[in-house]
Amino acid sequence: MTQAPHYPMYIDGEWVDAAERFEIIDPATDELVATTAKGIVADADRAVAAALRAHRRGDWRNMSPDERAAIMSRIVERLNEKMDELVDLHIAENGVTRKQAMAFHVGYSISHLQYFADLARTYEFEHTGPVLSYPTSAVGVVRREPIGVVAGIVPWNFPLLLAVWKLGPALAAGNCIVLKPDEKTPLTLLELAKAADEAGLPPGVLNIVTGPGETVGARLAAHPDVRKVAFTGSTAVGKEISKLAAENVKKVTLELGGKGPNIVLADADIEQAVDGALFAFCLYAGQACESGTRLLLPESRYDEFMDRLTARAAQIRVGDPNDFDTDMGPIISSEQKQRIEHYIELGQKEGATLAFGGKPLTGEQFEQGNWVGPTILGDVDNSMTVAQEEIFGPVLVVIKYKTVAEAIAIANDTEYGLSAGVWSVDIDAALDVARQIESGTVWINDWHMVNALYPFGGYKQSGNGRELGPHALDEYTEQKFVHIDLARKRENKVFDMMLPEYGE
């Protein structure tokens, strides 16, 4: 029997082990995939100290943006060379299907890192402002400078991609970073560290500490030498990170939970909207914060839509994520599976109708691993728990509405505001709805189309700040105004408003 590989941490350009280990378990088979070092608070402190030394040393921040971009592009080249390996690791550690790993989890990660490398070349790190004439002649220069040490705390669902969303702008802006992956899915981030090392990234600029969120993650959020925290995860944990970061007034970017409303207008192309609704809540078994988990249907089309929706859901192939024909794989852990099953049961107790799924999957392949099939709850009222709380699984709640105004009100009746969708053949009508929805992203006739060229983030308790887009580096820089006097002569200045003239 082949022994599972072991991955140490990456700190200050070196591979660092720990006394204890995490076991990485395949969620489809319950088999051991690998072990990783189980870091402790002292490892977090060591990583931050390494990042701070690197920042003060200045060999990264003092490079020209083009030089930084060149090294980032070399990391992209290494990741492209490792594409198949990264896909295999993603499937093994978090159960994503092969076709989704290739397109989204790994494919997007590599292309988004290249986007940030390109952005480093074009971002306006310094510009001259307007000439000032009052009270004296002067001109201003506005600079964008790196913050210093950044901590990125990354969840298990899209570990490599969401690490890139933090690593990419941090490096492009000239910062040094400490990344903490979720203990269930650290492998692709550690492979990223290998790629960065091979590409010539200076020691200490990137550090990866594998450890529990309650200790290592909390220490990074509170550490006085960390000047910026970027976190993706649950709203509850995001609130705790905000509290810890507030102790020394860090910059914070939070991308948190969601309960995405998916509004089908009465004129929608029903075939497209049905597939879009399934895609919205079943991609990666619904384990994405921006999933479309609340489907809002006009009463006039409710029965027709539900008939087609459930018939199409029956065609989704759940099974081995390594099989390219599989549409949906397992749930990340047994704990998450139990949580999802609890919500399915709770929804029915609250009065929802089990329209599809909701039962244990049968067959030999489902005897090991963590499995929940697509589940649709009909006749849901938006006040129900299943319509308000994030389930984080392949569970869709379906809500009827009478008027478009009512649909918009229902869509906004939530503490979340991360994602939303509108389906209509009338783009102007869909845009009118989109403008009224309190959400950081609204897709029209589509879902999950996150693009590096556009900002991503949430309203309300879905977070603050934005990742991606042309202004992504703003979150990882400090603005500095430099005043340059043009008057030059003493008599042209305003010193006399508090100083006596010479000779008095």
XYZ file of C-alpha atoms in Angstrom:
504
model
C 0.000 0.000 0.000
C 1.384 3.405 -1.020
C 1.953 5.759 1.893
C 0.047 9.038 1.680
C 2.274 12.045 0.921
C 3.036 14.594 3.619
C 3.053 18.373 3.136
C 4.890 20.718 5.532
C 4.160 24.455 5.784
C 5.962 27.116 3.751
C 7.510 29.914 5.829
C 10.245 32.374 4.816
C 11.123 30.360 1.712
C 11.553 27.122 3.678
C 9.440 24.021 4.272
C 8.570 23.795 7.949
C 7.012 20.794 9.668
C 5.064 20.544 12.930
C 4.782 18.093 15.790
C 1.180 17.207 14.879
C -0.517 16.481 11.567
C -3.829 16.972 9.818
C -5.271 14.113 7.802
C -6.776 15.128 4.455
C -9.730 12.848 3.710
C -11.341 12.286 0.302
C -15.026 13.271 0.802
C -16.140 10.790 -1.889
C -14.393 7.717 -0.463
C -13.354 8.536 3.132
C -9.804 7.506 2.135
C -6.658 9.257 3.343
C -5.300 11.552 0.619
C -2.356 13.159 2.404
C -1.192 14.596 5.695
C -0.137 18.172 6.404
C 1.635 19.915 9.236
C -0.741 21.118 11.940
C 0.542 24.602 12.605
C 0.187 26.432 15.898
C 0.154 30.082 16.953
C 3.954 30.135 17.095
C 4.032 29.190 13.397
C 1.677 32.055 12.590
C 3.960 34.425 14.499
C 6.978 33.062 12.646
C 5.271 33.551 9.291
C 4.220 37.120 10.101
C 7.740 37.924 11.284
C 9.136 36.556 8.008
C 6.673 38.622 5.987
C 7.490 41.750 7.991
C 11.232 41.246 7.460
C 10.656 40.797 3.745
C 8.539 43.940 3.622
C 11.149 45.994 5.473
C 13.926 44.516 3.353
C 12.064 45.878 0.381
C 13.278 43.549 -2.350
C 9.661 42.910 -3.411
C 7.939 46.250 -2.824
C 10.834 48.157 -4.369
C 10.708 46.169 -7.586
C 9.035 47.918 -10.463
C 5.470 46.772 -11.150
C 6.724 45.175 -14.382
C 9.312 43.146 -12.452
C 6.695 41.950 -9.972
C 4.357 41.094 -12.823
C 7.074 39.057 -14.542
C 7.564 36.858 -11.473
C 3.789 36.475 -11.049
C 3.548 35.401 -14.689
C 6.264 32.811 -14.067
C 4.133 31.450 -11.201
C 1.254 31.216 -13.687
C 3.487 29.253 -16.052
C 4.383 26.782 -13.289
C 0.716 26.373 -12.344
C -0.166 25.711 -15.983
C 2.478 22.994 -16.035
C 0.919 21.501 -12.881
C -2.672 21.786 -14.184
C -3.463 18.063 -14.169
C -1.902 17.571 -10.738
C -3.838 20.512 -9.301
C -7.107 19.165 -10.715
C -6.439 15.752 -9.176
C -5.631 17.326 -5.794
C -8.774 19.456 -5.882
C -10.946 16.433 -6.607
C -9.288 14.425 -3.850
C -9.406 17.071 -1.129
C -12.791 18.723 -1.663
C -14.790 16.443 -3.966
C -15.361 18.830 -6.862
C -16.130 17.123 -10.166
C -13.386 16.902 -12.757
C -15.042 19.174 -15.292
C -15.776 21.826 -12.650
C -12.229 21.623 -11.260
C -10.764 22.129 -14.717
C -13.031 25.058 -15.606
C -13.580 26.908 -12.332
C -11.503 25.713 -9.399
C -8.169 25.468 -11.207
C -8.765 27.085 -14.591
C -10.122 30.300 -13.089
C -7.347 30.319 -10.465
C -4.607 30.391 -13.068
C -6.280 32.915 -15.366
C -7.163 35.211 -12.444
C -3.567 35.197 -11.198
C -2.479 36.236 -14.677
C -5.104 38.997 -14.555
C -3.499 40.397 -11.398
C -0.045 40.172 -12.973
C -1.357 42.191 -15.914
C -3.060 44.632 -13.555
C 0.261 45.277 -11.819
C 1.557 46.556 -15.156
C -1.350 48.935 -15.778
C -2.451 50.037 -12.289
C -1.905 53.722 -11.535
C 0.424 53.611 -8.529
C 1.122 57.352 -8.779
C -0.489 60.306 -10.480
C -0.280 64.083 -10.372
C -3.380 65.932 -9.224
C -4.681 69.418 -10.015
C -2.504 72.492 -9.559
C -3.518 74.458 -6.445
C -3.615 78.240 -6.377
C -5.002 78.904 -2.891
C -3.736 79.669 -0.344
C -0.417 79.236 -2.190
C 0.695 77.789 -5.484
C 1.237 74.030 -5.200
C 0.671 70.712 -6.904
C -0.219 67.337 -5.440
C 0.981 63.808 -6.139
C -1.193 60.884 -5.067
C 0.599 57.608 -4.470
C -0.692 54.103 -3.864
C 1.758 52.249 -1.628
C 1.745 48.670 -0.279
C 0.218 48.230 3.155
C 2.810 45.770 4.457
C 1.895 42.356 5.829
C -1.404 40.901 4.612
C -3.169 37.852 6.067
C -5.414 35.843 3.764
C -7.770 33.302 5.359
C -9.219 30.911 2.805
C -12.188 28.470 3.000
C -12.417 24.888 1.788
C -14.817 25.257 -1.134
C -12.628 27.116 -3.668
C -9.277 27.081 -1.851
C -6.907 27.859 -4.720
C -9.162 30.379 -6.449
C -9.988 32.320 -3.291
C -6.332 32.288 -2.283
C -5.463 33.833 -5.659
C -8.083 36.552 -5.074
C -6.039 37.590 -2.024
C -2.531 36.654 -3.097
C -2.849 38.206 -6.562
C -3.659 41.812 -5.607
C -1.449 41.642 -2.514
C 1.619 40.692 -4.571
C 0.762 43.005 -7.466
C 0.653 45.933 -5.023
C 4.004 44.999 -3.450
C 2.799 43.496 -0.167
C 3.943 40.353 1.624
C 1.319 37.798 2.612
C 0.578 34.960 5.021
C -2.104 32.566 3.769
C -4.015 30.183 6.013
C -6.000 27.539 4.142
C -8.815 25.584 5.712
C -7.411 22.486 7.388
C -9.517 20.234 5.118
C -8.165 21.628 1.830
C -4.572 22.927 2.033
C -2.954 20.890 -0.724
C -3.399 23.127 -3.754
C -2.177 26.155 -1.809
C 0.976 24.301 -0.827
C 1.500 23.424 -4.489
C 1.053 27.130 -5.222
C 3.883 27.817 -2.768
C 6.103 25.369 -4.670
C 5.305 27.156 -7.915
C 6.091 30.550 -6.359
C 9.373 29.237 -4.984
C 10.336 27.850 -8.401
C 9.397 31.173 -10.040
C 11.844 33.117 -7.882
C 9.525 34.876 -5.436
C 11.784 36.271 -2.680
C 11.699 34.468 0.710
C 9.082 35.752 3.134
C 6.906 37.386 0.478
C 4.551 34.376 0.504
C 4.033 32.204 3.580
C 1.483 29.423 4.074
C 0.558 28.236 7.558
C -1.711 25.220 7.905
C -3.528 25.313 11.219
C -6.922 25.526 12.928
C -8.980 28.627 12.332
C -9.814 29.000 16.028
C -6.150 29.462 16.942
C -3.972 30.202 13.903
C -6.650 32.121 11.990
C -7.582 34.137 15.068
C -3.941 34.987 15.736
C -3.453 36.264 12.186
C -6.584 38.423 12.465
C -5.385 39.923 15.750
C -1.633 40.097 15.081
C -0.352 43.674 15.505
C 2.072 43.367 12.565
C -0.651 42.296 10.135
C -2.046 45.441 8.545
C -4.729 43.887 6.336
C -6.930 40.799 6.620
C -8.771 39.288 3.670
C -11.260 36.584 4.654
C -13.749 34.434 2.798
C -16.096 32.270 4.848
C -19.191 32.334 6.992
C -20.775 35.530 8.261
C -20.425 34.351 11.871
C -16.655 33.888 11.560
C -16.360 37.113 9.559
C -17.854 39.029 12.480
C -15.276 37.529 14.836
C -12.448 38.446 12.483
C -13.753 42.022 12.311
C -13.679 42.236 16.103
C -10.132 40.891 16.306
C -8.905 43.156 13.504
C -10.508 46.213 15.112
C -8.150 45.956 18.102
C -5.354 47.463 15.997
C -7.467 49.060 13.240
C -6.552 46.778 10.358
C -7.941 47.048 6.882
C -10.436 44.204 6.373
C -12.017 42.646 3.303
C -14.793 40.167 4.040
C -16.614 37.958 1.547
C -19.222 36.134 3.588
C -22.462 34.196 3.307
C -25.320 34.456 0.849
C -28.881 33.412 0.177
C -29.094 34.291 -3.491
C -32.578 35.154 -4.834
C -33.159 33.903 -8.375
C -36.158 35.727 -9.877
C -37.907 34.254 -12.905
C -40.106 36.832 -14.611
C -43.307 35.713 -16.297
C -41.898 36.091 -19.822
C -38.712 34.079 -19.198
C -37.528 31.356 -21.559
C -38.584 28.470 -19.346
C -36.139 25.885 -20.704
C -33.179 28.211 -20.166
C -34.438 29.370 -16.769
C -34.939 25.796 -15.529
C -31.385 24.820 -16.424
C -30.138 28.116 -15.018
C -31.918 27.513 -11.717
C -30.381 24.046 -11.394
C -26.933 25.345 -12.336
C -27.342 28.148 -9.792
C -27.900 25.895 -6.783
C -26.232 22.585 -7.750
C -22.786 23.675 -8.962
C -20.269 22.110 -6.579
C -23.201 20.576 -4.687
C -24.383 24.024 -3.646
C -21.254 24.614 -1.571
C -20.688 28.139 -2.845
C -21.650 31.303 -1.002
C -23.002 32.931 -4.192
C -25.281 30.001 -5.113
C -28.829 30.761 -6.174
C -30.702 29.037 -3.367
C -34.013 30.954 -3.357
C -36.024 30.548 -6.565
C -38.827 33.097 -6.976
C -41.539 32.046 -9.442
C -44.625 33.910 -10.657
C -47.799 32.160 -9.503
C -48.996 31.939 -13.102
C -46.045 29.705 -14.083
C -45.323 27.948 -10.799
C -46.776 24.503 -11.611
C -45.350 24.387 -15.127
C -41.915 25.464 -13.944
C -41.831 23.013 -11.029
C -42.803 20.093 -13.289
C -39.958 20.886 -15.655
C -37.532 21.663 -12.841
C -38.023 18.363 -11.043
C -37.914 16.363 -14.285
C -34.633 18.008 -15.249
C -33.201 17.583 -11.733
C -33.730 13.838 -12.082
C -31.216 13.862 -14.941
C -28.351 15.239 -12.820
C -25.703 12.540 -12.426
C -24.388 12.312 -8.861
C -21.349 10.149 -8.284
C -17.600 9.701 -8.644
C -16.115 13.184 -9.085
C -13.217 11.711 -11.079
C -15.629 10.632 -13.821
C -15.832 13.407 -16.408
C -19.528 12.599 -16.971
C -20.428 13.207 -13.302
C -22.437 16.389 -12.749
C -22.331 16.578 -8.951
C -19.979 15.077 -6.402
C -20.013 14.633 -2.616
C -20.410 17.021 0.295
C -17.135 18.103 1.913
C -17.626 16.336 5.272
C -20.004 14.232 7.326
C -20.662 17.244 9.572
C -21.750 19.330 6.595
C -23.904 16.472 5.299
C -25.697 16.273 8.652
C -26.235 20.038 8.634
C -27.845 19.904 5.190
C -30.073 16.983 6.151
C -31.183 18.894 9.246
C -32.328 21.825 7.100
C -34.202 19.535 4.687
C -36.100 18.043 7.615
C -36.652 21.440 9.206
C -38.062 22.887 5.989
C -40.726 20.200 5.853
C -41.594 20.759 9.505
C -42.035 24.460 8.748
C -44.546 23.629 6.001
C -42.484 23.316 2.832
C -43.258 20.546 0.345
C -40.506 18.095 -0.589
C -40.799 18.422 -4.361
C -37.647 16.510 -5.275
C -34.851 14.540 -3.603
C -34.269 14.886 0.105
C -33.727 11.160 0.614
C -30.490 9.216 1.163
C -28.867 8.164 -2.095
C -28.737 4.409 -2.618
C -26.146 2.263 -4.343
C -22.728 0.834 -3.623
C -20.890 4.038 -4.544
C -22.772 5.950 -1.832
C -21.866 3.575 1.012
C -18.654 5.552 1.624
C -18.238 9.299 1.565
C -20.681 12.147 2.150
C -23.578 12.388 -0.268
C -26.658 14.571 -0.620
C -28.520 14.680 -3.924
C -30.253 17.718 -5.440
C -33.186 18.666 -3.214
C -36.050 21.028 -4.022
C -38.443 22.391 -1.396
C -41.626 23.922 -2.797
C -44.355 26.124 -1.289
C -41.792 27.964 0.816
C -42.544 31.200 2.618
C -39.625 33.628 2.828
C -40.000 33.817 6.613
C -39.085 30.132 6.979
C -35.674 29.274 8.389
C -34.714 27.450 5.185
C -35.364 30.660 3.235
C -33.327 32.868 5.583
C -30.322 30.800 6.671
C -27.476 29.642 4.454
C -27.643 25.858 4.075
C -24.488 25.463 1.969
C -25.650 22.398 0.106
C -27.678 21.370 -2.962
C -30.998 22.558 -1.525
C -33.306 24.943 -3.375
C -36.279 26.669 -1.783
C -39.022 27.793 -4.176
C -41.218 30.798 -3.388
C -44.276 32.077 -5.280
C -44.880 35.757 -5.973
C -47.818 37.710 -7.403
C -46.176 40.897 -8.693
C -42.656 41.915 -9.683
C -42.652 44.436 -6.834
C -43.400 41.606 -4.409
C -40.586 39.521 -5.912
C -38.114 42.363 -5.380
C -39.297 42.814 -1.795
C -38.855 39.084 -1.123
C -35.421 39.114 -2.747
C -34.290 41.936 -0.460
C -35.877 40.471 2.668
C -32.677 38.833 3.909
C -29.591 39.744 5.914
C -27.480 38.741 2.914
C -26.715 40.516 -0.351
C -24.009 38.652 -2.251
C -25.638 37.401 -5.455
C -28.924 37.446 -7.330
C -30.332 36.560 -10.718
C -33.140 37.652 -13.036
C -34.554 35.660 -15.971
C -36.450 37.417 -18.740
C -36.446 37.794 -22.524
C -36.928 41.528 -21.926
C -33.462 42.792 -20.931
C -34.769 46.262 -20.030
C -37.313 44.714 -17.655
C -34.606 42.493 -16.135
C -32.288 45.491 -15.717
C -35.046 47.408 -13.955
C -35.354 44.543 -11.457
C -31.571 44.194 -11.118
C -31.218 47.864 -10.177
C -33.597 47.371 -7.252
C -31.981 44.262 -5.769
C -29.608 44.776 -2.822
C -26.781 42.567 -4.020
C -23.145 42.893 -5.010
C -23.695 40.835 -8.169
C -26.839 40.369 -10.258
C -26.746 38.002 -13.210
C -29.308 38.326 -15.977
C -30.120 35.019 -17.693
C -27.061 33.347 -16.150
C -25.368 32.448 -12.854
C -21.883 31.874 -11.358
C -20.263 34.064 -14.018
C -17.685 35.713 -11.786
C -15.175 37.533 -13.983
C -11.805 38.979 -12.998
C -12.586 42.161 -14.950
C -15.505 43.028 -12.640
C -15.722 43.513 -8.848
C -17.099 40.807 -6.569
C -18.405 41.241 -3.015
C -21.513 41.678 -0.941
C -24.049 44.073 0.521
C -25.235 43.919 4.141
C -23.992 40.880 6.090
C -22.466 39.324 2.981
C -19.324 41.331 3.653
C -17.467 44.496 2.865
C -14.900 45.526 0.296
C -14.551 44.058 -3.186
C -12.292 41.482 -4.766
C -11.467 41.363 -8.494
C -12.035 44.162 -10.976
C -9.786 47.068 -12.002
C -9.824 48.552 -8.487
C -8.907 45.333 -6.662
C -5.491 46.700 -5.721
C -7.139 49.643 -3.937
C -7.973 47.282 -1.059
C -4.272 46.345 -0.744
C -2.734 49.830 -0.848
C -2.588 52.975 1.245
C -3.170 56.338 -0.417
C -0.547 58.972 0.198
C -0.901 62.639 -0.780
C 2.392 64.440 -1.395
C 2.130 68.272 -1.436
C 4.749 70.053 -3.573
C 5.060 73.787 -3.009
C 5.452 75.855 -6.185
C 5.636 79.286 -4.524
C 9.276 78.727 -3.523
C 9.819 82.203 -1.976
C 9.232 82.876 1.721
C 7.049 85.935 1.064
C 4.621 83.835 -1.018
C 3.785 81.450 1.806
C 1.243 81.800 4.606
C 3.618 81.285 7.528
C 2.721 84.777 8.747
C -0.702 83.616 9.948
C 1.031 82.326 13.081
C 4.604 83.630 12.922
C 5.664 87.286 13.329
C 7.553 88.940 10.471
C 11.330 88.888 10.732
C 12.664 91.866 12.633
C 9.631 92.367 14.867
